XYZ file of C-alpha atoms in Angstrom:
553
model
C -88.133 57.106 -49.097
C -87.737 54.704 -46.158
C -89.402 51.352 -46.773
C -88.580 49.602 -43.496
C -88.092 50.434 -39.823
C -86.690 48.448 -36.921
C -88.351 49.751 -33.767
C -87.111 48.571 -30.373
C -89.868 48.493 -27.748
C -88.441 49.153 -24.292
C -91.028 47.918 -21.781
C -89.166 49.200 -18.747
C -89.690 49.845 -15.040
C -88.837 53.451 -14.115
C -88.770 54.848 -10.590
C -90.728 58.012 -9.880
C -88.384 60.875 -9.105
C -85.167 59.043 -9.999
C -84.349 61.179 -13.016
C -80.683 60.167 -13.007
C -81.429 56.459 -12.699
C -84.210 56.531 -15.277
C -82.010 58.454 -17.697
C -79.194 55.933 -17.224
C -81.598 53.064 -17.986
C -82.880 54.851 -21.083
C -79.324 55.444 -22.310
C -78.399 51.808 -21.720
C -81.376 50.387 -23.612
C -81.032 53.018 -26.337
C -77.392 52.080 -26.960
C -78.229 48.375 -26.899
C -81.079 48.878 -29.356
C -78.776 50.794 -31.692
C -76.174 48.025 -31.495
C -78.893 45.540 -32.476
C -79.670 47.605 -35.559
C -82.728 49.526 -34.374
C -83.727 52.685 -36.199
C -85.784 53.884 -33.243
C -85.976 52.967 -29.543
C -89.345 53.646 -27.883
C -89.996 54.036 -24.151
C -93.253 54.489 -22.186
C -95.140 57.547 -21.001
C -93.262 59.844 -18.582
C -90.470 57.292 -18.472
C -87.813 59.875 -17.647
C -89.607 61.189 -14.551
C -91.429 57.999 -13.625
C -95.194 57.743 -13.739
C -97.238 59.190 -12.155
C -94.962 62.014 -10.928
C -97.883 63.848 -9.308
C -96.822 67.095 -7.583
C -93.141 66.571 -8.368
C -93.840 68.369 -11.635
C -94.740 71.469 -9.611
C -91.134 71.725 -8.435
C -89.100 73.893 -10.843
C -85.821 72.209 -9.862
C -87.304 68.797 -10.654
C -88.216 70.002 -14.139
C -84.723 71.511 -14.442
C -83.280 68.030 -13.866
C -85.626 66.514 -16.479
C -84.741 69.087 -19.121
C -81.021 68.752 -18.389
C -81.257 65.034 -19.229
C -83.241 65.782 -22.398
C -80.454 68.134 -23.465
C -77.895 65.394 -22.799
C -79.917 62.942 -24.889
C -80.004 65.476 -27.723
C -76.243 65.826 -27.670
C -75.737 62.070 -27.485
C -78.104 61.480 -30.402
C -75.458 62.792 -32.819
C -73.381 59.717 -31.950
C -76.092 57.027 -31.599
C -77.417 55.524 -34.809
C -80.956 54.996 -33.468
C -83.534 57.665 -32.747
C -85.073 57.936 -29.277
C -88.762 58.326 -28.377
C -89.775 58.597 -24.718
C -92.207 60.289 -22.348
C -91.254 63.181 -20.066
C -92.716 66.255 -18.398
C -92.114 69.177 -20.727
C -92.015 72.805 -19.598
C -92.693 75.407 -22.257
C -91.154 78.867 -22.185
C -94.408 80.276 -20.783
C -94.096 77.980 -17.735
C -96.890 75.588 -18.633
C -96.029 71.921 -18.060
C -97.179 69.111 -20.328
C -97.206 65.342 -20.309
C -95.205 64.976 -23.506
C -93.680 62.569 -25.977
C -90.133 63.591 -26.945
C -88.547 62.383 -30.183
C -84.792 62.910 -30.497
C -82.811 62.044 -33.607
C -79.453 63.257 -34.901
C -79.423 66.323 -32.678
C -83.011 67.437 -33.286
C -85.773 67.414 -30.664
C -89.462 67.127 -31.474
C -92.232 67.324 -28.875
C -95.862 66.230 -28.936
C -97.971 67.249 -25.941
C -100.675 64.988 -24.545
C -104.062 66.354 -25.547
C -106.590 64.262 -23.604
C -105.741 64.386 -19.899
C -107.513 61.737 -17.798
C -109.193 62.970 -14.646
C -111.080 59.969 -13.283
C -110.459 56.863 -11.171
C -106.761 56.966 -10.173
C -105.923 59.752 -12.633
C -105.876 63.484 -11.928
C -103.547 64.804 -14.618
C -105.504 68.023 -15.131
C -104.308 69.022 -11.685
C -100.650 69.176 -12.701
C -100.488 69.256 -16.518
C -101.753 71.574 -19.224
C -103.544 69.977 -22.175
C -101.749 70.111 -25.498
C -103.352 71.043 -28.806
C -104.484 68.321 -31.164
C -101.183 66.948 -32.500
C -100.002 66.314 -36.008
C -97.474 63.622 -36.945
C -93.704 64.025 -36.729
C -91.322 63.192 -39.554
C -88.840 60.475 -38.635
C -86.415 59.615 -41.409
C -89.066 60.058 -44.056
C -91.904 58.384 -42.166
C -94.765 60.419 -40.701
C -95.413 58.981 -37.246
C -98.294 59.911 -34.996
C -97.449 59.862 -31.288
C -100.540 59.825 -29.097
C -99.913 59.604 -25.365
C -101.985 57.025 -23.457
C -105.448 58.591 -22.965
C -105.180 60.132 -26.430
C -106.220 56.769 -27.923
C -109.179 56.169 -25.623
C -111.281 58.601 -27.650
C -111.303 59.042 -31.469
C -110.304 62.696 -31.713
C -106.487 62.502 -31.632
C -106.174 59.576 -34.083
C -108.646 61.278 -36.394
C -106.508 64.424 -36.407
C -103.335 62.427 -36.989
C -104.890 60.536 -39.889
C -106.151 63.728 -41.507
C -102.699 65.325 -41.211
C -100.883 62.463 -42.911
C -99.739 60.019 -40.215
C -98.616 56.665 -41.632
C -98.417 54.746 -38.367
C -99.024 55.488 -34.684
C -96.849 54.778 -31.656
C -98.664 55.203 -28.355
C -96.683 55.836 -25.162
C -98.505 54.508 -22.110
C -98.536 54.351 -18.350
C -101.649 52.197 -18.141
C -102.141 50.602 -14.698
C -103.181 47.021 -14.169
C -106.620 45.970 -13.084
C -108.318 42.643 -13.675
C -109.557 42.482 -17.273
C -107.778 45.689 -18.287
C -105.684 44.090 -21.030
C -108.728 43.052 -23.054
C -110.195 46.538 -22.651
C -107.004 48.149 -23.948
C -106.908 45.781 -26.899
C -110.497 46.550 -27.872
C -109.889 50.303 -27.628
C -106.837 50.103 -29.874
C -108.643 47.859 -32.376
C -111.377 50.498 -32.601
C -108.779 53.218 -33.302
C -107.208 50.991 -35.975
C -110.633 50.493 -37.559
C -111.366 54.217 -37.583
C -107.954 55.393 -38.777
C -106.693 52.525 -40.935
C -103.291 52.953 -39.253
C -101.190 50.275 -37.580
C -100.669 51.027 -33.899
C -97.747 50.145 -31.634
C -98.858 50.291 -27.979
C -95.921 50.640 -25.546
C -96.734 50.263 -21.853
C -94.517 50.488 -18.793
C -94.111 47.772 -16.176
C -93.549 47.946 -12.430
C -95.057 49.028 -9.141
C -95.581 52.595 -7.949
C -97.270 52.905 -4.551
C -100.821 51.536 -5.065
C -100.472 51.150 -8.819
C -98.971 48.264 -10.740
C -98.176 48.550 -14.446
C -98.355 45.267 -16.276
C -96.572 46.038 -19.555
C -98.096 43.664 -22.136
C -97.153 46.016 -25.002
C -98.452 45.035 -28.442
C -98.729 45.964 -32.129
C -101.913 45.806 -34.223
C -101.906 45.905 -38.023
C -104.505 47.601 -40.265
C -106.077 44.180 -40.885
C -106.640 43.950 -37.079
C -104.071 41.158 -36.700
C -101.974 41.021 -33.540
C -98.408 41.194 -34.852
C -96.507 41.498 -31.557
C -97.434 40.780 -27.951
C -94.882 41.311 -25.186
C -95.217 39.520 -21.833
C -97.118 40.902 -18.875
C -95.431 41.963 -15.625
C -91.916 41.575 -17.072
C -89.317 44.160 -18.037
C -88.152 43.459 -21.582
C -86.812 45.061 -24.741
C -88.022 43.587 -28.021
C -87.309 44.402 -31.654
C -90.250 44.939 -33.983
C -89.912 45.017 -37.764
C -91.997 47.345 -39.902
C -92.245 47.614 -43.682
C -94.053 49.784 -46.158
C -96.977 47.947 -47.759
C -98.444 49.911 -50.651
C -99.596 53.237 -49.239
C -99.318 52.117 -45.619
C -97.198 50.266 -43.089
C -97.424 46.872 -41.419
C -95.638 45.271 -38.516
C -94.201 41.857 -39.279
C -95.110 39.005 -36.963
C -92.821 38.886 -33.939
C -92.898 37.772 -30.329
C -96.381 36.857 -29.103
C -96.535 35.946 -25.427
C -100.105 35.775 -24.120
C -100.474 37.986 -21.047
C -101.633 36.288 -17.846
C -105.259 36.631 -16.842
C -107.601 35.607 -14.048
C -106.084 34.683 -10.705
C -102.582 34.515 -12.159
C -102.685 38.161 -13.184
C -103.982 39.230 -9.757
C -101.301 37.235 -7.957
C -98.519 38.523 -10.167
C -99.733 42.095 -9.685
C -99.483 41.630 -5.920
C -95.978 40.173 -6.217
C -94.722 42.953 -8.474
C -96.383 45.686 -6.426
C -94.774 44.504 -3.188
C -91.400 43.781 -4.773
C -91.103 47.268 -6.214
C -92.454 49.006 -3.108
C -89.799 47.311 -0.980
C -87.011 47.646 -3.558
C -87.654 51.230 -4.601
C -88.018 52.436 -1.002
C -84.853 50.692 0.139
C -86.225 48.297 2.778
C -84.047 45.244 3.546
C -87.165 43.054 3.689
C -90.538 42.699 5.384
C -91.897 41.397 8.664
C -95.454 40.240 9.297
C -97.521 38.543 11.920
C -98.212 34.926 10.979
C -101.376 34.034 12.867
C -102.215 30.634 11.437
C -104.993 32.272 9.413
C -105.475 32.453 5.672
C -104.789 36.184 5.187
C -101.373 36.163 6.819
C -100.483 32.897 5.096
C -101.260 34.325 1.647
C -99.480 37.587 2.466
C -96.395 35.638 3.494
C -96.510 33.576 0.303
C -96.689 36.728 -1.834
C -93.818 38.250 0.144
C -91.608 35.214 -0.352
C -92.402 35.074 -4.067
C -91.614 38.794 -4.344
C -88.496 39.032 -2.175
C -87.217 35.555 -1.379
C -87.458 33.728 1.975
C -84.295 35.351 3.338
C -85.964 38.791 3.222
C -89.186 37.757 4.983
C -89.480 37.506 8.774
C -92.628 36.183 10.432
C -93.761 36.329 14.038
C -96.425 34.296 15.828
C -97.831 36.379 18.702
C -100.167 34.166 20.709
C -102.570 35.352 23.385
C -104.419 33.149 25.896
C -107.140 32.783 23.231
C -104.832 31.465 20.515
C -105.614 27.860 19.711
C -103.035 25.113 19.476
C -104.284 24.599 15.944
C -103.276 28.144 15.009
C -99.796 27.646 16.472
C -99.401 24.492 14.417
C -100.744 26.130 11.233
C -98.430 29.144 11.523
C -95.453 26.831 11.970
C -96.558 24.722 8.998
C -96.956 27.802 6.769
C -93.510 29.102 7.735
C -91.960 25.712 7.058
C -93.544 25.429 3.613
C -92.198 28.868 2.696
C -88.797 28.417 4.335
C -89.047 31.616 6.382
C -87.948 32.477 9.882
C -90.746 32.237 12.472
C -90.292 33.869 15.865
C -92.684 33.677 18.795
C -93.598 36.586 21.039
C -96.290 35.935 23.651
C -98.466 39.013 24.164
C -99.931 37.763 27.456
C -97.561 39.945 29.532
C -98.534 43.021 27.486
C -102.228 42.247 28.017
C -101.618 41.922 31.770
C -99.679 45.177 31.836
C -102.429 47.104 30.056
C -105.073 45.539 32.312
C -103.132 46.716 35.358
C -102.443 50.171 33.896
C -106.065 50.770 32.918
C -107.743 49.149 35.917
C -108.449 52.470 37.686
C -110.058 53.848 34.530
C -112.061 50.716 33.697
C -113.145 49.872 37.225
C -116.677 48.466 37.296
C -116.947 47.996 33.535
C -117.251 44.662 31.739
C -114.640 43.529 29.225
C -115.649 44.246 25.633
C -114.056 45.137 22.290
C -111.633 47.417 24.125
C -109.719 44.464 25.530
C -109.843 42.707 22.153
C -108.305 45.765 20.493
C -105.578 45.907 23.126
C -104.486 42.468 21.957
C -104.328 43.585 18.327
C -102.452 46.746 19.296
C -99.990 44.768 21.394
C -99.172 42.724 18.314
C -98.847 45.858 16.214
C -96.514 47.397 18.795
C -94.302 44.311 18.781
C -94.078 44.251 14.971
C -93.297 47.959 14.789
C -90.586 47.575 17.432
C -88.874 44.852 15.402
C -89.283 46.989 12.282
C -87.656 49.970 14.001
C -84.786 47.860 15.306
C -83.932 45.948 12.121
C -85.407 48.062 9.308
C -87.837 45.519 7.870
C -91.117 47.028 6.726
C -94.231 45.739 8.476
C -96.527 44.067 5.965
C -100.175 44.498 6.867
C -102.321 41.418 6.210
C -105.920 42.728 6.159
C -108.154 42.039 3.157
C -110.695 44.249 1.372
C -113.703 42.646 3.065
C -112.348 43.561 6.493
C -111.246 47.038 5.435
C -114.661 47.688 3.898
C -116.636 47.092 7.076
C -114.051 48.168 9.650
C -113.411 44.643 10.947
C -109.867 45.668 11.817
C -108.113 47.510 14.631
C -106.528 50.903 14.100
C -102.871 50.838 15.249
C -103.205 47.073 15.629
C -103.597 44.680 12.714
C -103.945 47.737 10.449
C -100.445 48.964 11.207
C -97.837 48.522 8.521
C -96.176 50.098 5.534
C -97.963 48.192 2.766
C -100.730 45.661 2.181
C -100.914 43.188 -0.689
C -104.505 42.175 0.151
C -105.979 45.660 0.457
C -107.972 45.292 -2.772
C -108.647 41.537 -2.470
C -111.940 40.300 -1.051
C -111.896 37.408 1.419
C -113.498 34.959 -1.003
C -110.722 35.763 -3.475
C -108.112 35.218 -0.759
C -109.225 31.585 -0.579
C -109.203 31.260 -4.376
C -105.702 32.753 -4.622
C -104.372 30.383 -1.974
C -105.656 27.389 -3.919
C -104.265 28.791 -7.169
C -100.808 29.393 -5.687
C -100.735 25.894 -4.188
C -101.120 24.552 -7.727
C -99.044 27.100 -9.688
C -95.699 28.828 -9.272
C -95.777 32.021 -11.361
C -92.828 33.108 -13.532
C -90.212 35.006 -11.571
C -91.467 33.795 -8.184
C -88.714 33.367 -5.588
C -90.735 31.035 -3.403
C -90.950 27.246 -3.628
C -92.992 25.235 -6.089
C -95.918 23.225 -4.794
C -98.036 23.884 -1.727
C -97.237 27.096 0.156
C -100.450 27.444 2.232
C -101.419 24.517 4.494
C -104.770 22.975 3.565
C -106.209 23.387 7.063
C -105.473 27.126 6.923
C -107.757 27.340 3.882
C -110.558 25.113 5.140
C -110.976 26.118 8.783
C -113.490 28.866 9.747
C -111.752 32.279 9.880
C -111.290 33.756 13.361
C -109.512 36.745 14.885
C -109.082 34.711 18.126
C -109.492 37.731 20.383
C -112.001 35.982 22.671
C -112.958 32.361 23.388
C -114.400 30.418 20.428
C -114.617 33.564 18.271
C -115.485 33.243 14.573
C -115.598 36.018 11.960
C -119.190 35.116 11.133
C -120.190 35.959 14.711
C -119.689 39.597 13.707
C -120.112 39.512 9.921
C -122.422 37.926 7.362
C -121.008 34.842 5.603
C -118.162 36.032 3.381
C -119.868 34.890 0.165
C -122.822 37.168 0.965
C -120.715 39.963 2.420
C -118.368 40.152 -0.559
C -121.178 40.206 -3.095
C -122.965 42.998 -1.214
C -119.720 44.947 -0.918
C -119.011 44.501 -4.623
C -122.479 45.882 -5.368
C -121.866 48.890 -3.115
C -118.240 49.641 -4.011
C -117.584 48.518 -7.574
C -121.110 48.881 -8.954
C -122.529 51.746 -6.823
C -125.889 49.967 -6.565
C -128.698 51.017 -4.242
C -130.450 48.878 -1.671
C -133.343 47.807 -3.887
C -131.017 46.597 -6.642
C -128.888 44.618 -4.198
C -131.915 43.008 -2.552
C -133.140 42.072 -6.033
C -129.999 39.933 -6.353
C -131.270 37.768 -3.521
C -129.818 39.445 -0.431
C -131.668 40.109 2.816
C -132.735 43.748 3.224
C -131.551 44.100 6.818
C -128.192 42.552 5.946
C -127.737 45.006 3.082
C -128.604 47.924 5.352
C -126.175 46.690 7.977
C -123.296 46.246 5.523
C -123.915 49.668 3.972
C -123.791 51.284 7.404
C -120.580 49.455 8.348
C -119.000 50.497 5.031
C -119.780 54.173 5.609
C -118.717 54.431 9.234
C -115.384 52.673 8.560
C -114.198 55.441 6.220
C -112.129 57.068 8.975
C -110.226 53.817 9.464
C -109.487 53.400 5.775
C -107.969 56.887 5.633
C -105.347 55.659 8.089
C -104.684 52.330 6.408
C -101.397 51.624 4.599
C -101.239 51.750 0.806
C -101.800 48.504 -1.041
C -101.894 46.965 -4.499
C -104.801 47.962 -6.711
C -106.142 44.941 -8.582
C -109.834 45.751 -9.126
C -111.919 48.520 -10.593
C -112.457 50.567 -7.403
C -109.672 50.309 -4.900
C -109.730 52.206 -1.628
C -107.449 55.226 -1.761
C -107.030 57.251 -4.925
C -109.856 55.545 -6.763
C -112.711 55.619 -4.251
C -113.001 58.782 -2.190
C -115.833 59.436 0.217
C -116.097 61.998 3.030
C -115.494 60.754 6.551
C -118.210 63.019 7.910
C -121.089 61.721 5.831
C -124.770 61.713 6.840
C -126.081 60.318 3.556
C -127.596 56.876 3.936
C -129.245 56.531 0.531
C -132.147 54.096 0.468
C -131.520 52.677 3.915
């Protein structure tokens, strides 16, 4: 009978679709774990394919590549002293495809298929995977290990079945995305499963960015007495050894590394950094380019970009119009200097004149309005895209969630770009994040310590500067009111009466609701961006563009 286990937890960052690269990383960490004396090396959910693979698993030749690597692992396992546990798509002989945990040891392959497939928020696994039967434990060197996969621990059924069929401990493979407060929710869920089952649970989560999603790692182990034995860091790739021993009729994890995961504004900021870093790195861009307007959104976006990529991979451009203030020119230059990035200047006045001349016959007799304002924004977008095409840098969009919610943005203008780090960040939080970053330099940041956003950029009234003396609040409610109303509508799905009961003006609520609905067509054409909250635009919140419902308004 085995009385102790050394389990290496590989909190790694796979790339969706890179089966060869992911397999090479698994092999490397597996060998290293074995050399360090591990009995078993554990990797996250769908680590071999990358998570979420979405419709890639519908391609037979993609699954062929996955299974070929599994076969190679099985052959290699006869030479490696440690066992290997990882997540992968698994195709049965009948053609059904499962989200599976694969355990390989000494030439044998065991498979446990995910039973509870999530189909809410950002998840739609029922679309591409079949649900497995309730699983029993697997025998690993004399120890009966239950292997739930992610959602399998969010309800009692799978752990109950594993306990009844003799599991002695549980190892959960996860691809659990970040959102603010999510770590505490995970911990409470796992504690409840420990309470119900009496089993210790090792929770292994992946790290890294994948399109809109960011995975924050923060893997941990909980003992039957509810003590936190191991806590790995958030937002960092790492491999850690955990030590397990038999204790009477059960198992316990000995106390090991315990790094508190970041929370609050730090966790949001680090999610944005990791999301952008991986989007640029995994898609092969040499860097990013963005318009630096002298405003707070572009300043924060530039700071995140520098922290993610380094100043040498970030280009900024100031694109003044006749309505750009001298203050904005100074603030853009000050922001670029603080960050150490290149700042170019391209005046869009000639483009505005050219469009005015081109369109004069069409617009004859009509007063200037938002059309001319949008031409300015689109001239800037055209200039950024031209530089992107010429040099390969991805355009980083700088719009925030408040603007995207109500359509206070120009299609093919300031909305153009390949990615947005502020897409799920309300304007009031933009200010808070700027102040936080000026006081803190997060681990792994490639930007400078100290102030990175000029104080005047944070304190001056926001303005698009598309007409004389323009202020955002000429067109929008004050951001404190706007953001609270939007949070009620988007995150909480509240009706008008409930929002008014919170102290908001009825007509303002009606106006914001209407702006939110009619801007849906714009959001469909917006770039992807980091999800940090509970209802991000994109996969998580989906409304029809053609929509006549107006609820209580």
